[in-house]
Short mmCIF file of C-alpha atoms and ligand atoms in Angstrom, two decimals:
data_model
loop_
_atom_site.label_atom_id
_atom_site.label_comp_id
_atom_site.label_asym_id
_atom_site.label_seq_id
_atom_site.Cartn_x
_atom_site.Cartn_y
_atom_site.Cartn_z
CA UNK A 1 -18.96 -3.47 -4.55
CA UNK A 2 -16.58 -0.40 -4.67
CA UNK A 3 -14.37 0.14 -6.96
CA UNK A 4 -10.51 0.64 -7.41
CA UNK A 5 -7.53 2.21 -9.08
CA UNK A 6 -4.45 0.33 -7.91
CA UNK A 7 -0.79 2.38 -8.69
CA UNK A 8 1.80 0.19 -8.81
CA UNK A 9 5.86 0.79 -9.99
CA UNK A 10 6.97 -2.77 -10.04
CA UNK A 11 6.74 -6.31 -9.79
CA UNK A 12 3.02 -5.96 -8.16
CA UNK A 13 3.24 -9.02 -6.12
CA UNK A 14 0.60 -7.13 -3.95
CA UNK A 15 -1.62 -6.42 -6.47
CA UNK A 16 -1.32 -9.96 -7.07
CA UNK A 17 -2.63 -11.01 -3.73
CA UNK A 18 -5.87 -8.39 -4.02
CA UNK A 19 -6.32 -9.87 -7.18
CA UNK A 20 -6.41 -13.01 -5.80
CA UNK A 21 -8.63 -12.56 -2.64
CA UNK A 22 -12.18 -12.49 -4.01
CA UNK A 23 -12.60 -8.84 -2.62
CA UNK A 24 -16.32 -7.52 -3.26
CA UNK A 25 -14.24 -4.95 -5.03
CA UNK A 26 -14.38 -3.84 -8.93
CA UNK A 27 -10.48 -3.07 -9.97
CA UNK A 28 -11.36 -0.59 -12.73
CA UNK A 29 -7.78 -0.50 -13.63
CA UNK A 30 -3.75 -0.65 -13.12
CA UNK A 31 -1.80 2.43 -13.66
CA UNK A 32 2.26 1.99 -13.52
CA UNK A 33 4.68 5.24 -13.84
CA UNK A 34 7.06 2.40 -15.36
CA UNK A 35 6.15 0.57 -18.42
CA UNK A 36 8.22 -1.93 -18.10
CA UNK A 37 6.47 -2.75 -14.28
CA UNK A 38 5.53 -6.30 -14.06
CA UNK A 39 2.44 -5.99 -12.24
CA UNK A 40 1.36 -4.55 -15.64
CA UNK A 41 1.32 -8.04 -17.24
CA UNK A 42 -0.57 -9.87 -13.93
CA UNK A 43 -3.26 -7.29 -14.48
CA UNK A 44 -3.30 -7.93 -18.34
CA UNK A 45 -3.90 -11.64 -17.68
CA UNK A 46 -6.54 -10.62 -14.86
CA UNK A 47 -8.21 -9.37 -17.70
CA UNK A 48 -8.05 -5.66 -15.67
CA UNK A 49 -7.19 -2.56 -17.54
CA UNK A 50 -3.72 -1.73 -17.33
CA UNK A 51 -2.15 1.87 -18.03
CA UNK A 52 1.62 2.17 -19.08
CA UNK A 53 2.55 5.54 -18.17
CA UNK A 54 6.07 7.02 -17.61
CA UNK A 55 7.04 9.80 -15.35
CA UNK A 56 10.42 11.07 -16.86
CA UNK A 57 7.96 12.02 -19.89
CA UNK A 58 6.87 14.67 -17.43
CA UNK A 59 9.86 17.33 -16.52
CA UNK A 60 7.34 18.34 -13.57
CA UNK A 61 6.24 16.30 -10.97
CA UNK A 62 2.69 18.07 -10.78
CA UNK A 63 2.38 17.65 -14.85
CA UNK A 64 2.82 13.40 -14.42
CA UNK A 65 0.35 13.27 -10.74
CA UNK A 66 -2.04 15.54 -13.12
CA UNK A 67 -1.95 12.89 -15.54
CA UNK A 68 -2.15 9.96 -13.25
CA UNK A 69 -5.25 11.79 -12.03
CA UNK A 70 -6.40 12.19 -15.65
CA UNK A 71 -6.58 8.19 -15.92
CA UNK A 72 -8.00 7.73 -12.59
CA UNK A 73 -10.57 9.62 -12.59
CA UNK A 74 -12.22 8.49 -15.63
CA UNK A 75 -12.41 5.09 -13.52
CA UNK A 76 -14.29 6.91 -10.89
CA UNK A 77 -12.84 4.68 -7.98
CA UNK A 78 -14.04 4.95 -4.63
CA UNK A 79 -10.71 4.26 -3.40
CA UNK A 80 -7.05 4.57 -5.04
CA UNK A 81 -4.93 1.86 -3.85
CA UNK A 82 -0.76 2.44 -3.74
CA UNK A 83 0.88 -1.14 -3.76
CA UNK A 84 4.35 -0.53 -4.57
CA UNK A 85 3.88 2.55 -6.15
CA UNK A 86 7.40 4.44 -5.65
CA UNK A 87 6.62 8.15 -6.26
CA UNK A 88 6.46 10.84 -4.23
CA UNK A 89 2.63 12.49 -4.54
CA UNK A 90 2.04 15.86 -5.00
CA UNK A 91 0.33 17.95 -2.45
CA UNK A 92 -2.92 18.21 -4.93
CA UNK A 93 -2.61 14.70 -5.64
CA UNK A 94 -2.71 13.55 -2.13
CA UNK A 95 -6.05 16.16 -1.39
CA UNK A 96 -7.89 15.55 -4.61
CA UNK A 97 -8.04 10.94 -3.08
CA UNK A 98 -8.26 12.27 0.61
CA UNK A 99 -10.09 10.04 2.67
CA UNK A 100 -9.84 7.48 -0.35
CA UNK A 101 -6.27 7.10 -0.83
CA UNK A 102 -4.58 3.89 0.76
CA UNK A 103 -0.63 2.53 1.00
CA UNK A 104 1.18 -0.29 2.23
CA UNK A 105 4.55 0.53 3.83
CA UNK A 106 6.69 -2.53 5.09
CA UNK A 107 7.29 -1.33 8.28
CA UNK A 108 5.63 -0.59 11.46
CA UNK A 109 5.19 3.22 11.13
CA UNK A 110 5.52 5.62 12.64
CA UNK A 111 9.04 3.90 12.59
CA UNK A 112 11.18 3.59 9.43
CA UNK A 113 9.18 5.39 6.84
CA UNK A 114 10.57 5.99 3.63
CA UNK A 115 12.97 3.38 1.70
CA UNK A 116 15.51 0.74 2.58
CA UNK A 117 13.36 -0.41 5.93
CA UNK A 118 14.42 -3.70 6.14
CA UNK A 119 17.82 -2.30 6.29
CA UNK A 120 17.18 0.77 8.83
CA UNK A 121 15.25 -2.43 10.95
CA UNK A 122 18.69 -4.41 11.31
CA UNK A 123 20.66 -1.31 11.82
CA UNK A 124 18.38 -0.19 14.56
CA UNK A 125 18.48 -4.07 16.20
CA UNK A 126 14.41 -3.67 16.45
CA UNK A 127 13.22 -6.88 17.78
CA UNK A 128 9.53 -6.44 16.24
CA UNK A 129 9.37 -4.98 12.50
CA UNK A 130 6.51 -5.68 10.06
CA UNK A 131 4.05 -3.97 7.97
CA UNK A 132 1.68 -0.75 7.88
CA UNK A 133 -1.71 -0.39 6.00
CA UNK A 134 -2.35 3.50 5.87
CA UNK A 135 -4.39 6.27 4.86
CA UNK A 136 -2.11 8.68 2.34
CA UNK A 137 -1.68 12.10 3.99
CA UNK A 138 0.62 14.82 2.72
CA UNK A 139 3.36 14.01 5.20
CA UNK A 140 5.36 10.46 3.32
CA UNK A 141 4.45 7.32 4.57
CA UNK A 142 2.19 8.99 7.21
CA UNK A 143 -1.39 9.05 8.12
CA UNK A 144 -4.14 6.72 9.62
CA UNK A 145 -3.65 3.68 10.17
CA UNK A 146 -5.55 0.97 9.16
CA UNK A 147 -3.77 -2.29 10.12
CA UNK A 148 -0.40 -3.72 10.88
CA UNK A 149 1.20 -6.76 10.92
CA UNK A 150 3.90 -7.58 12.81
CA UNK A 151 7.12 -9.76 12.14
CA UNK A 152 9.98 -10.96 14.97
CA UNK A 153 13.41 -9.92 13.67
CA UNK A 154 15.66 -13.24 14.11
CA UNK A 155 19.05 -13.08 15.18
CA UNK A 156 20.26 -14.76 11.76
CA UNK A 157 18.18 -12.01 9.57
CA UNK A 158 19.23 -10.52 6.35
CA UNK A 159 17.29 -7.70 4.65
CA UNK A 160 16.53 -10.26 2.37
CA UNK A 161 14.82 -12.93 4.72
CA UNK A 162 13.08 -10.42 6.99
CA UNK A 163 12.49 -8.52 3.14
CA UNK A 164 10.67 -12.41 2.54
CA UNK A 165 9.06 -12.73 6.15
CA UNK A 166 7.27 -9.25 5.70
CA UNK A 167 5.97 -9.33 2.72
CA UNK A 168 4.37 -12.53 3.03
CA UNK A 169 2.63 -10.47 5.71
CA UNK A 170 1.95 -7.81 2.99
CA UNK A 171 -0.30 -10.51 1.31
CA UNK A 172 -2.64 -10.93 3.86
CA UNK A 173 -2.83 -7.54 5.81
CA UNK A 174 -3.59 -5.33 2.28
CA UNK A 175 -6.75 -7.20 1.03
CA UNK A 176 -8.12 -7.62 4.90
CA UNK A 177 -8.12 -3.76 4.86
CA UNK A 178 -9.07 -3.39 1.47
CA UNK A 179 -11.98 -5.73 2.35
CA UNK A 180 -12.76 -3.96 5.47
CA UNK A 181 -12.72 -0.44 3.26
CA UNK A 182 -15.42 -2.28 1.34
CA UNK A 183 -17.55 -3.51 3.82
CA UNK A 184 -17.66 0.56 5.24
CA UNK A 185 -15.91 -0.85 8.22
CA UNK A 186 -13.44 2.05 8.88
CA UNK A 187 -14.15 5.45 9.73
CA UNK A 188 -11.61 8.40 10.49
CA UNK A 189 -12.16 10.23 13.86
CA UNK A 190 -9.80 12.86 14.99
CA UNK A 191 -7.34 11.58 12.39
CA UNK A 192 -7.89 7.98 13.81
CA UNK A 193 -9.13 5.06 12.12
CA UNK A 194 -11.79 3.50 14.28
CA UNK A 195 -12.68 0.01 12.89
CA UNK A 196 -16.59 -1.84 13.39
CA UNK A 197 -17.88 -4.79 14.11
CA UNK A 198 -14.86 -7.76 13.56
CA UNK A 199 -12.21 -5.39 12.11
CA UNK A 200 -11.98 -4.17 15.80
CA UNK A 201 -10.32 -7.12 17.08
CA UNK A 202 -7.93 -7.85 13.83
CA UNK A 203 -6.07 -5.02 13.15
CA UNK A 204 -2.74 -6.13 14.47
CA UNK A 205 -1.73 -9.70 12.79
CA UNK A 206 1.56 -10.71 15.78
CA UNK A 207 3.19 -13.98 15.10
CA UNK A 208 3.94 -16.43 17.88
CA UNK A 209 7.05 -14.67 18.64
CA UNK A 210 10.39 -17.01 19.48
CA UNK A 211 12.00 -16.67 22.97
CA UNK A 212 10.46 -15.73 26.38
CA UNK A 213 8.60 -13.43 26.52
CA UNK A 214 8.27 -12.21 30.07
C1 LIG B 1 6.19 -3.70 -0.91
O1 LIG B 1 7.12 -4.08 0.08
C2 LIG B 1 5.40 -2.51 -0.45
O2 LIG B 1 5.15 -2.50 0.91
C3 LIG B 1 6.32 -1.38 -0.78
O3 LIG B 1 6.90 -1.73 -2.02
C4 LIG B 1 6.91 -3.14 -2.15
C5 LIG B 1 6.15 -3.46 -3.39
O4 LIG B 1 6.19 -4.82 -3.72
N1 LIG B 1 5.63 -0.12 -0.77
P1 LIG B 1 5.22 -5.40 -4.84
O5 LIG B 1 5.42 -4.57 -6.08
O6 LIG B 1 3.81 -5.31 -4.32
O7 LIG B 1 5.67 -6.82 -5.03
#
């Protein structure tokens, strides 16, 4: 068992779906910078501690990450999980978890980091978008990557259903890596995640994708 801090801002559907995946992981608790975030209330009912904090208490960024650090640390996770959690981390923040700091980021980075990626994904006319399990490094919605899931973009998307499509990916590729962080599966090596045993093989989740392909 390791355990975990999981930061969320929001509705925490992917907190849910760790939650729900029997992971031989201890959630010591949920921290939100929004009080009103709903994952909050999932936790609650999880029976999982669950910290209301709010960052416009905090004129300074570094003052709020010192306090999120406050809370997390007297957990003493082995790993800080990021599911939704829209805040950009200070530099101290992001070296004080390294190595133990993980995001989800729904797109295939390197591409599209940042927000609105759904939308950036259309623009662009990608035909392949998707989903990015990651390492936190200092650099936004960078770092080693852990596992990706792909999606086909369909000629009759919307944000919205590709939105739908990808996170349902979401679901299943954050508590496969969280499991495999578990199991000591991963290692970094040269900045690259090199996976053992099973993980090796299941890193990319791709979809039967429509159309020919050749
Ligand atoms: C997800 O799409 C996640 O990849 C992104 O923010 C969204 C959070 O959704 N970082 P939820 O709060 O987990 O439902």
């Amino acid at each position: 068992m390791i355990r975990a801090v999981v930061l969320i801002s929001g509705r925490g559907s992917n907190l849910a779906a760790l939650l729900a995946a029997s992971l031989p992981v201890e959630f010591a608790a949920v921290i939100s910078n929004r009080p009103q975030a709903e994952g909050l209330g999932h936790a609650r009912r999880c029976g999982i501690p669950a910290i209301a904090l709010d960052h416009r208490d905090h004129a300074e960024r570094a003052a709020f990450d010192a306090e999120v650090m406050r809370h997390i640390d007297a957990c003493r996770p082995d790993v800080v999980v990021l599911a939704g959690y829209m805040r950009i981390l200070t530099e101290a923040f992001v070296d004080h978890y390294a190595g133990r700091l993980v995001n989800i980021h729904p797109s295939l980075l390197p591409s599209f980091p940042g927000l609105d990626t759904h939308r950036h994904a259309l623009a662009e006319g990608v035909k392949i978008h998707g989903c990015t399990v990651h390492f936190v490094t200092a650099q936004v919605d960078h770092g080693p990557i852990i596992a990706q899931a792909a999606v086909p973009v369909l000629a009759d998307d919307t944000e919205a259903t590709l939105a739908q499509r990808v996170l349902a990916q979401e679901h299943r590729l954050y508590p496969m890596a969280l499991r495999w962080l578990a199991e000591g599966r991963i290692e970094i090596v040269e900045g690259v995640v090199r996976l053992r045993g099973a993980a090796a093989s299941q890193a990319l989740f791709a979809p039967q994708l429509p159309g020919p392909c050749a």
